[in-house]
CSV table of C-alpha atoms and ligand atoms in Angstrom, one decimal:
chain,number,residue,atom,x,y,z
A,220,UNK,CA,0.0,0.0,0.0
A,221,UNK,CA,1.2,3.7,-0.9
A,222,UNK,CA,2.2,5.6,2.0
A,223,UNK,CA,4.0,8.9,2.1
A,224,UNK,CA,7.4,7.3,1.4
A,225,UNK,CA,6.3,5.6,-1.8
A,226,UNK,CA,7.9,6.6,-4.9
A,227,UNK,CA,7.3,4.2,-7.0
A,228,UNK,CA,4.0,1.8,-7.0
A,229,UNK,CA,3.2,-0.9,-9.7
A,230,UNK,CA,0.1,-2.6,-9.5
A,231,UNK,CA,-1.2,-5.5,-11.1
A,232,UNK,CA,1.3,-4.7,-14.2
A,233,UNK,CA,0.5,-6.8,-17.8
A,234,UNK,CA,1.9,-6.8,-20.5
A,235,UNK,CA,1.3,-8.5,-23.6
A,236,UNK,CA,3.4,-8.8,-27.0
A,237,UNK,CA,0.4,-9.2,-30.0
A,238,UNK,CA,2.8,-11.9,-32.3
A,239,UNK,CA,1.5,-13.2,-35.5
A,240,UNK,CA,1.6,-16.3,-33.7
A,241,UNK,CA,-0.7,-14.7,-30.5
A,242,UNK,CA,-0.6,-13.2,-27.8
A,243,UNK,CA,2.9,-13.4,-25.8
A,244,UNK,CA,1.8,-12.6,-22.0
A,245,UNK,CA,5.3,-11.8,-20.9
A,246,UNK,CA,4.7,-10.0,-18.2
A,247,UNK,CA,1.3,-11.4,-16.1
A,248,UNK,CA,0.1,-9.1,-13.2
A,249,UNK,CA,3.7,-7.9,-11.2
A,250,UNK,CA,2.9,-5.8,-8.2
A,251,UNK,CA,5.8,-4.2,-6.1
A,252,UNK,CA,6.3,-0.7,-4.3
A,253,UNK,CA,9.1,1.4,-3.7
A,254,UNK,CA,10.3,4.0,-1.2
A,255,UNK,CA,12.7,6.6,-2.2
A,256,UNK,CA,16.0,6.1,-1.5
A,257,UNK,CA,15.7,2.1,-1.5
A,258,UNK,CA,17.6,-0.3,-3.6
A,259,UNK,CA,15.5,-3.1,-5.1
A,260,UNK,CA,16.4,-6.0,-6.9
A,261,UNK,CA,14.7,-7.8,-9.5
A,262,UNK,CA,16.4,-11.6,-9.9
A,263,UNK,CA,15.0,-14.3,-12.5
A,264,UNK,CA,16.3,-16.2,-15.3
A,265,UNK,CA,16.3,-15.5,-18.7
A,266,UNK,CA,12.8,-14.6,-20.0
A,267,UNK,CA,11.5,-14.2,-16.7
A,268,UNK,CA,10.0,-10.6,-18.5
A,269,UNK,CA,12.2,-8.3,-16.2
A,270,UNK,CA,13.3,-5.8,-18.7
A,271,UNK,CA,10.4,-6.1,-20.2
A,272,UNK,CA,8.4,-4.9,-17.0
A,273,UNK,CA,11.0,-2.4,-16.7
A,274,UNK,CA,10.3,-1.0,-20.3
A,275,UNK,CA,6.4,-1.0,-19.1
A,276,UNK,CA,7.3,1.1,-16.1
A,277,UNK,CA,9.5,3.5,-18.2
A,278,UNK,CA,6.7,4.0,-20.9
A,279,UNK,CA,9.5,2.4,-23.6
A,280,UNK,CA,7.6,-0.7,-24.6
A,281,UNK,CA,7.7,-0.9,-28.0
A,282,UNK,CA,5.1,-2.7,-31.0
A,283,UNK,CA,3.9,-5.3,-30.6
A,284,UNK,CA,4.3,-4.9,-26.8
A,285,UNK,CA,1.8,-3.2,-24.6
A,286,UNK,CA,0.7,-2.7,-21.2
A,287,UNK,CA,-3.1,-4.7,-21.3
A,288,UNK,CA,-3.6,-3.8,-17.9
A,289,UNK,CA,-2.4,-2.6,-14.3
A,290,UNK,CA,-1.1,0.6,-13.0
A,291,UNK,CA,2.5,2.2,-12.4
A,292,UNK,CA,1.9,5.3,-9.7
A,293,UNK,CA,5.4,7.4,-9.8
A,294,UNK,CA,5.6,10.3,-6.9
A,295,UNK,CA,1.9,9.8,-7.1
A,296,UNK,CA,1.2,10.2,-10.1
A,297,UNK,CA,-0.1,7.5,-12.7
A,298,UNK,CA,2.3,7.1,-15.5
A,299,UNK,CA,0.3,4.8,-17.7
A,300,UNK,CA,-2.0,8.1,-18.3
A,301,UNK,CA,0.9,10.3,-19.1
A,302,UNK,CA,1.2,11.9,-23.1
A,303,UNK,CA,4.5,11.1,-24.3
A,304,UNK,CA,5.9,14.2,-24.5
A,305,UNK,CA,5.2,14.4,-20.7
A,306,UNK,CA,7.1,10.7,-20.2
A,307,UNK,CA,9.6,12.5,-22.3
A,308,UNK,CA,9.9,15.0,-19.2
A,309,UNK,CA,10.1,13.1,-16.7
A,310,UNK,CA,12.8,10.2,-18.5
A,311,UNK,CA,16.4,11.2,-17.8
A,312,UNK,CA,15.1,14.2,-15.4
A,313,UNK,CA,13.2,12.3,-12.3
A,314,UNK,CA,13.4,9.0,-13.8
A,315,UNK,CA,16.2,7.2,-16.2
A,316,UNK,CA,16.9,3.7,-17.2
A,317,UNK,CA,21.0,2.3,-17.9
A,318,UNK,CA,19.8,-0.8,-20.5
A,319,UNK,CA,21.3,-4.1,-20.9
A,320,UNK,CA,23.3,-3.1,-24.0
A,321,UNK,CA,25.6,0.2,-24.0
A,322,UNK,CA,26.2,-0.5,-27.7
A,323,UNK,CA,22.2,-0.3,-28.4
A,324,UNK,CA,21.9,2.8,-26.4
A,325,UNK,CA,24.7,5.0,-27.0
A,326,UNK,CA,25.0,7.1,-30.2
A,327,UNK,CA,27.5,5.7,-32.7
A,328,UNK,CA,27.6,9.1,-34.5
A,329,UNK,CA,28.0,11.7,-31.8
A,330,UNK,CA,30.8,11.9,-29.3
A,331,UNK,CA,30.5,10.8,-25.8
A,332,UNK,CA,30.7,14.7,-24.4
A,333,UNK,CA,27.9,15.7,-27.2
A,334,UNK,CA,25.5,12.9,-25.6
A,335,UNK,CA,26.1,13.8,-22.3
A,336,UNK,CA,25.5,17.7,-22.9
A,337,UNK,CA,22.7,16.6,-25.0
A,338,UNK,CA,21.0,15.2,-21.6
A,339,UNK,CA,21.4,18.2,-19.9
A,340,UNK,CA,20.7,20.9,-22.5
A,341,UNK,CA,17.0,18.7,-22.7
A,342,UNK,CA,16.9,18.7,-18.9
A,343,UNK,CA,17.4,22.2,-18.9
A,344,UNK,CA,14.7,23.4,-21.3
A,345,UNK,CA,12.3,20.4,-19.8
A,346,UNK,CA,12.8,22.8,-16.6
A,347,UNK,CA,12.6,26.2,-17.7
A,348,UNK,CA,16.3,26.7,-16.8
A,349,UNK,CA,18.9,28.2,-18.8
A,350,UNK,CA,22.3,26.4,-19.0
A,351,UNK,CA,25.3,27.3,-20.7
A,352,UNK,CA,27.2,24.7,-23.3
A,353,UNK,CA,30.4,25.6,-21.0
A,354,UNK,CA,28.1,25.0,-17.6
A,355,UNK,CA,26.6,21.5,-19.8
A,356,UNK,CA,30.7,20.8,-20.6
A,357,UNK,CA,32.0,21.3,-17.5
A,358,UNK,CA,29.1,19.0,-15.5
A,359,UNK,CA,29.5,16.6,-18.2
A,360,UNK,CA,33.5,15.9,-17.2
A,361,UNK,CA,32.5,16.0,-13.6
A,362,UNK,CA,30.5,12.9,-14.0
A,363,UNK,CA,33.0,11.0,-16.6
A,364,UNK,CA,35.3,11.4,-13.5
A,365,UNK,CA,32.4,10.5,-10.4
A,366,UNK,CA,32.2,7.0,-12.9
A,367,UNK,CA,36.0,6.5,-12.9
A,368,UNK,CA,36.7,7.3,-16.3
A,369,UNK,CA,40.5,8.3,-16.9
A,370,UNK,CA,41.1,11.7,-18.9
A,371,UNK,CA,37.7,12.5,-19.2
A,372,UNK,CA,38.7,15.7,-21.2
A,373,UNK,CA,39.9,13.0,-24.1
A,374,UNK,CA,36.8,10.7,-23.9
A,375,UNK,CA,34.4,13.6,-24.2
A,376,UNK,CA,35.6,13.9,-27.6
A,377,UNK,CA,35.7,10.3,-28.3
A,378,UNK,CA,33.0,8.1,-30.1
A,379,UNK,CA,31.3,4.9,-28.5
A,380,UNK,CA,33.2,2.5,-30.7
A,381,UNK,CA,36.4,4.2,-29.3
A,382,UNK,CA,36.0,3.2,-26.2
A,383,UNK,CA,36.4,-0.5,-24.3
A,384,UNK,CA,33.5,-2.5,-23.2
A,385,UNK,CA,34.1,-1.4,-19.2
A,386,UNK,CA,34.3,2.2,-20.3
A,387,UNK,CA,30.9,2.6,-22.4
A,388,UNK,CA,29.0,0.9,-19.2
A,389,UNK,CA,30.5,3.6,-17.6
A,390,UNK,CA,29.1,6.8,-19.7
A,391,UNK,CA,25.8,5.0,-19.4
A,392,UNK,CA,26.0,5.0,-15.8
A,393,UNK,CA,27.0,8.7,-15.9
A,394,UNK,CA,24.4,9.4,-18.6
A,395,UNK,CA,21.8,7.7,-16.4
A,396,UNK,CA,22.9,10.0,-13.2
A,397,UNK,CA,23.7,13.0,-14.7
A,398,UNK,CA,20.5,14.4,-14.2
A,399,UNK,CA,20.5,13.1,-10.8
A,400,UNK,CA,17.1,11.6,-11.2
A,401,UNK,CA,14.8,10.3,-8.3
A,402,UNK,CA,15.0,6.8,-9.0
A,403,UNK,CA,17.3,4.9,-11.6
A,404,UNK,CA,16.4,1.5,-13.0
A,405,UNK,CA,19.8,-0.4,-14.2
A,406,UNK,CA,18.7,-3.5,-16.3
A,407,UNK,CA,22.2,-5.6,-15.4
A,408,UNK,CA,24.4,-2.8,-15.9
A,409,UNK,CA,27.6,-5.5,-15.1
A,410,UNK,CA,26.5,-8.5,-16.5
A,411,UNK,CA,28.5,-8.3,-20.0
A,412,UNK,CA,32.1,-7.0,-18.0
A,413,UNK,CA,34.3,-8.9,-16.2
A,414,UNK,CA,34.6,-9.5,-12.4
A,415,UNK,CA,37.0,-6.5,-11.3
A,416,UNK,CA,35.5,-4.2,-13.3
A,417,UNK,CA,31.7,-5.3,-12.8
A,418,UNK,CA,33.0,-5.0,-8.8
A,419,UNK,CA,34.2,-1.6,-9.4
A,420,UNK,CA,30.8,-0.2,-10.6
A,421,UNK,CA,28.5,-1.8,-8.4
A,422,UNK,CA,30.9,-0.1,-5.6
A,423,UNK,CA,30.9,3.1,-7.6
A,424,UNK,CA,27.2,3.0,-7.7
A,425,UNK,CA,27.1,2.1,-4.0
A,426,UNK,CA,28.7,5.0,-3.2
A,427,UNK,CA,26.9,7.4,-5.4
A,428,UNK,CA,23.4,6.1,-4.2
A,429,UNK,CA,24.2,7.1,-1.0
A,430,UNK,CA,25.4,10.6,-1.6
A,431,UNK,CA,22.4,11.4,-3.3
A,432,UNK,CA,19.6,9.1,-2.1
A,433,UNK,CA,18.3,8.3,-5.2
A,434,UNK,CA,16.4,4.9,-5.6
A,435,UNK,CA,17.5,1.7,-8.3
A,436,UNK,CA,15.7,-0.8,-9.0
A,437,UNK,CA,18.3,-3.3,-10.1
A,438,UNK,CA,18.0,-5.9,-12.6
A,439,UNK,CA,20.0,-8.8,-12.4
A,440,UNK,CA,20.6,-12.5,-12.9
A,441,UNK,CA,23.2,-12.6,-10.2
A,442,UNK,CA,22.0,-13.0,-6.1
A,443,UNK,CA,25.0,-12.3,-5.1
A,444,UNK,CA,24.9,-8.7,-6.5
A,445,UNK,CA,21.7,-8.4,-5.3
A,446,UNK,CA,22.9,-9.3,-1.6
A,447,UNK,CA,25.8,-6.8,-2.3
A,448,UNK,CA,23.6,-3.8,-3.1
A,449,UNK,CA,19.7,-4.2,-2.5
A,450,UNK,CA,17.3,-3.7,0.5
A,451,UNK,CA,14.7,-5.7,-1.0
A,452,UNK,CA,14.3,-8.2,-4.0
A,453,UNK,CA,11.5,-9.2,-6.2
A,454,UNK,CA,11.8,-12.5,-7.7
A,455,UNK,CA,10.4,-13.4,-10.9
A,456,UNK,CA,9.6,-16.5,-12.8
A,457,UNK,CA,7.5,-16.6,-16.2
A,458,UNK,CA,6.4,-12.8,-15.8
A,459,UNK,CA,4.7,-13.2,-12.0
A,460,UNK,CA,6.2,-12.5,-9.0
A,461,UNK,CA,6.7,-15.5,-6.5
A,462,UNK,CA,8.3,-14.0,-3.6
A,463,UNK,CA,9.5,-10.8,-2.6
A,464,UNK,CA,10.8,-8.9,0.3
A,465,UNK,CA,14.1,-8.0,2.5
A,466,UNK,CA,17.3,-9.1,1.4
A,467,UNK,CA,17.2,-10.8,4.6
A,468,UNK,CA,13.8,-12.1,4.1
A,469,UNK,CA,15.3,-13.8,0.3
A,470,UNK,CA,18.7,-15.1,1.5
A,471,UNK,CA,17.6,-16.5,5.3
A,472,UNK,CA,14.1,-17.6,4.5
A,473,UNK,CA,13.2,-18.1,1.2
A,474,UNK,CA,10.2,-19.4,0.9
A,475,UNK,CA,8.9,-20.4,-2.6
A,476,UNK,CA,10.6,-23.3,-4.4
A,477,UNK,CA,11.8,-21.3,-7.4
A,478,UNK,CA,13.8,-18.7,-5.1
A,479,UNK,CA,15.2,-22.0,-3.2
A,480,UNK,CA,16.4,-23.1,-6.6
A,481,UNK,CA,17.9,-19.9,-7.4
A,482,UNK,CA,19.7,-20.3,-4.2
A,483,UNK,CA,21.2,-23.3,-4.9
A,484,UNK,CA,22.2,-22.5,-8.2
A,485,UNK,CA,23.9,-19.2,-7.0
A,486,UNK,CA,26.6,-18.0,-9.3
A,487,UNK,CA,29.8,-15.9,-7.2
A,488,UNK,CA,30.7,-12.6,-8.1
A,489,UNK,CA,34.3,-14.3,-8.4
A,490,UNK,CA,32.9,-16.5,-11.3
A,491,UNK,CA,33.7,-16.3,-14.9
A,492,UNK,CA,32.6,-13.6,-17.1
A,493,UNK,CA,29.0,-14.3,-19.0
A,494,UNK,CA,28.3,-17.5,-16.9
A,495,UNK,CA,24.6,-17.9,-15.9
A,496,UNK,CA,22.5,-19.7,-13.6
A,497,UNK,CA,23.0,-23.4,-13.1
A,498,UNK,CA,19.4,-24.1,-14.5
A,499,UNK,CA,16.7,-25.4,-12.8
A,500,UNK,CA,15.7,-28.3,-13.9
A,501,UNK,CA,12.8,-28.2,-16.5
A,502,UNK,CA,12.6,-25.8,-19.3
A,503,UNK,CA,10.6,-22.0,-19.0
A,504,UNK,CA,7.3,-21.9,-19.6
A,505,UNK,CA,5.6,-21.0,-22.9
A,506,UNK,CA,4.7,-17.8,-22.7
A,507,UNK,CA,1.9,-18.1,-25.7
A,508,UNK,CA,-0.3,-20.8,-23.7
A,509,UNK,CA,0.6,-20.4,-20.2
A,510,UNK,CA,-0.8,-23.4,-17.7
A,511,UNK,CA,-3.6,-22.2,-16.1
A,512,UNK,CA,-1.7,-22.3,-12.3
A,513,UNK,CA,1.5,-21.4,-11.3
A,514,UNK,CA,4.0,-20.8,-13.7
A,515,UNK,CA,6.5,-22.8,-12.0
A,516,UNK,CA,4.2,-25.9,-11.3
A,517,UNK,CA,6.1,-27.9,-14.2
A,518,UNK,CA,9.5,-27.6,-12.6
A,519,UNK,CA,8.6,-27.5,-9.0
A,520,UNK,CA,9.5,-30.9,-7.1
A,521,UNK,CA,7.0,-29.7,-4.4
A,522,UNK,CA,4.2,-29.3,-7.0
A,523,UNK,CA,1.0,-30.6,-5.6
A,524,UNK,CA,-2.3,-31.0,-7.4
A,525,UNK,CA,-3.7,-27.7,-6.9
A,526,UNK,CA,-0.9,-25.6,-8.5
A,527,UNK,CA,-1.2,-27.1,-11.8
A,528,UNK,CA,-5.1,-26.1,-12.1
A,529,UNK,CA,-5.2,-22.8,-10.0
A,530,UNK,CA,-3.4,-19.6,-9.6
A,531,UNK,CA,-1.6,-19.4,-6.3
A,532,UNK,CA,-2.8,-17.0,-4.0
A,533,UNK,CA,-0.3,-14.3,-2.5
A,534,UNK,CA,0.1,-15.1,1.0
A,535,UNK,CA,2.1,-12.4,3.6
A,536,UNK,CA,4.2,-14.1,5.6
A,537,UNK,CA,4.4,-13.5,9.1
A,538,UNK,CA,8.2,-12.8,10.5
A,539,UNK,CA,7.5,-13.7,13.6
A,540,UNK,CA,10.4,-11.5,16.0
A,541,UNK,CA,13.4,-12.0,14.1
A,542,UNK,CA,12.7,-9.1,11.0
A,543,UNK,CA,14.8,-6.4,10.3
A,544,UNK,CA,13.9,-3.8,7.8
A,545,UNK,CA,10.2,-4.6,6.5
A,546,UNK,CA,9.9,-3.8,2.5
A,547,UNK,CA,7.6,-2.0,1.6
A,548,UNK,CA,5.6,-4.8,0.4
A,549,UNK,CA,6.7,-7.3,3.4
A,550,UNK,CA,7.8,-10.7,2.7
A,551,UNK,CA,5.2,-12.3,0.5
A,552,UNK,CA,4.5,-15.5,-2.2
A,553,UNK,CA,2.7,-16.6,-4.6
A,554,UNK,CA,2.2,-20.2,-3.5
A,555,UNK,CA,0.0,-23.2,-2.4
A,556,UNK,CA,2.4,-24.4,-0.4
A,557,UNK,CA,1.7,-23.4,3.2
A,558,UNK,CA,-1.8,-24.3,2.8
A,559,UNK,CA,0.0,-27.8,2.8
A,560,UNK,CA,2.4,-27.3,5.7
A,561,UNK,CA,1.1,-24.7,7.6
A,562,UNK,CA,1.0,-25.5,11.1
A,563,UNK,CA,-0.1,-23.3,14.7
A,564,UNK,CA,2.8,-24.2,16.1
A,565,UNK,CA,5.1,-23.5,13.3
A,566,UNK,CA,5.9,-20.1,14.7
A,567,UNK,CA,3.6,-18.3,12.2
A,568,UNK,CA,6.4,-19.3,9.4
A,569,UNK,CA,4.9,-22.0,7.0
B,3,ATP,N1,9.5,-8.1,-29.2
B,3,ATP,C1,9.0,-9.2,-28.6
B,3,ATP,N2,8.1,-10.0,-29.2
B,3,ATP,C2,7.5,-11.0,-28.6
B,3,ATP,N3,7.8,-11.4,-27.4
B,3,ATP,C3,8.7,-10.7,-26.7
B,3,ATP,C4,9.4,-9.6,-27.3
B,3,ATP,N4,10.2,-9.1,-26.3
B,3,ATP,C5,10.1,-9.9,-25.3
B,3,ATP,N5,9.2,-10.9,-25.5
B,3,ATP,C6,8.8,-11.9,-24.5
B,3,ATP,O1,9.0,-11.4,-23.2
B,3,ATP,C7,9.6,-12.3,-22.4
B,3,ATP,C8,10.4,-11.6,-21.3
B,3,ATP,O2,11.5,-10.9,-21.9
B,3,ATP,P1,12.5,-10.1,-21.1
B,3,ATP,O3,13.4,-9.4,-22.1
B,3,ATP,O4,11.7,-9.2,-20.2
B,3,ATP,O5,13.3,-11.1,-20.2
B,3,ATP,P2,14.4,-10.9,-19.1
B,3,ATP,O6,13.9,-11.4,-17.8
B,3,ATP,O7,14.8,-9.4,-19.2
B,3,ATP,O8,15.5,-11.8,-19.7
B,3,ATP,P3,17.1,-11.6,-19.7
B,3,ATP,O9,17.6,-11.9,-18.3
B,3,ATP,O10,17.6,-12.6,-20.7
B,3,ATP,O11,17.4,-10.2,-20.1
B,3,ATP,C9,10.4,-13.2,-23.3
B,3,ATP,O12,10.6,-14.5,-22.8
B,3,ATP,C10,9.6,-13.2,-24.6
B,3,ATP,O13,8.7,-14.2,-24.6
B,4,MG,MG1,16.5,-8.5,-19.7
């Protein structure tokens, strides 16, 4: 529920891709809030529809993908109902996205200090405040060096392709901050570099969310990124949430079989470059005819009858006296499971 420290509230989000093979229900009803200045993770394996609900959130979706129902509340206000020109506002000033692929993203033609200046100049205007290309220039080098990069004054005149792999993640980390938006969504801004560098930006942007108390939603394959950076983690499996809350919550009690799995198939941030998951068993589910329960009923080894024929209800679970930090959401699954094993006794923890 909304409360005065909500920034960010998504509600019952859908999303469907309209194929010319049907209708591709990648993202199926994700609900999650978010206070300003938290860190959330979203973890799941490939396909899961992360970026995709990501996209939805940042009004980016493109054909044949659209939002078919739900509702994303930003700083109270609903998003979905927004004109684009007035998304176009609020992207890259209160709200900005770093995507999966630098090389997608960044401007082959213009130089890295032209894209960067071209953020703020927008900004500026967006805000009825005048800036001057010197002011634009000299910000811009500030936040080439705030990311790490070395003689920024040479990069600014340098094109994407002239720069490494590290270094490009980098300007779209700066490009993402630069306007010092509210919150930041980074769709696994590490994943394609290797170890010491992807350990150098996650403590680079450590350190800037605290200085300016911006919120991330962070998108990642990895858990043990997530238990380096995040307050709170939504997991996702075949476009639903099936359990989310505190870091503690995920990584001392998780409750659904999925985030089990996930746990025991935890990949170290020492591991090799590109490496994924260790997959569940099973394959992912077919997005174009879904099963009519849970998503994860075919790979679950605690599947009973009931989850192959009916959704799973969201249950809270109680923490009983042990909880630090609530999320905003508390800890809570999509699940038959404790109707099974739930117990009086059991401490109020199915
Ligand atoms: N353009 C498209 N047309 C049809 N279906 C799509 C399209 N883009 C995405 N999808 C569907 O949405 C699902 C979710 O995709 P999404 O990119 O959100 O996954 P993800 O969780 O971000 O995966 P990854 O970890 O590999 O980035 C995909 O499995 C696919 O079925
Ligand atoms: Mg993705």
């Amino acid at each position: 529920m909304a409360t005065d420290d909500t920034l960010l509230e998504v509600n019952d989000l859908k999303v469907s891709f309209f194929t010319p093979v049907g209708e591709v229900k990648a993202v199926g009803g994700v609900s999650y809030a978010l206070n300003y200045g938290e860190v959330m993770g979203i973890v799941g394996e490939s396909g899961s529809g992360k970026s995709v609900e990501a996209y939805a959130v940042m009004r980016l979706l493109e054909s044949p993908g659209r939002v078919v129902g739900g509702s994303v509340r930003f700083e109270g206000h609903d998003l979905l109902a927004y004109s684009q020109r007035d998304m176009e506002k609020i992207r890259g000033n209160r709200m900005s996205m770093i995507f999966q692929n630098p090389m997608e993203s960044l401007n082959p033609v213009y130089t890295i200090g032209n894209q960067l200046m071209d953020v703020l100049l927008e900004h500026a205007k967006d805000n009825g405040v005048e800036i001057t290309k010197q002011a634009a220039s000299d910000k811009a080098l500030e936040m080439l060096r705030l990311v790490g990069i070395t003689n920024p004054e040479r990069r600014m005149k340098q094109h994407p392709h002239e720069l490494s792999g590290g270094m490009r993640q980098r300007v779209m980390i700066a490009m993402g901050l630069i306007c010092e938006p509210q919150l930041l969504i980074a769709d696994e801004p590490t994943t394609a570099l290797d170890v010491t560098i992807q350990a150098q930006i996650l403590e680079l942007m450590k350190s800037i969310q605290r200085k300016t108390g911006m919120a991330i939603i962070f998108i990642t394959h990895n858990l043990a990124v997530i238990a380096e950076i995040c307050d709170t983690v939504v997991v996702m499996y075949g476009g639903h949430v099936v359990e989310q809350g505190t870091v503690e919550d995920i990584f001392y009690h998780p409750t659904h079989p999925y985030t089990q799995g996930l746990l025991r198939s935890m990949p170290r941030l020492d591991e090799q470059k590109g490496e994924r998951l260790i997959p569940i068993e099973g394959t992912p589910i077919n997005m174009l005819e879904p099963n009519p329960g849970c998503p994860f009923a075919p790979r679950c080894e605690r599947c009973m009858k009931i989850c192959v024929n009916r959704n799973p209800p969201k249950i809270t679970l109680d923490r009983g006296d042990d909880s630090k930090g609530f999320s905003a959401a508390g800890h809570r699954i999509a699940c038959w499971l404790p109707f099974k094993d739930f117990s009086p006794n059991s401490g109020g923890r199915p």
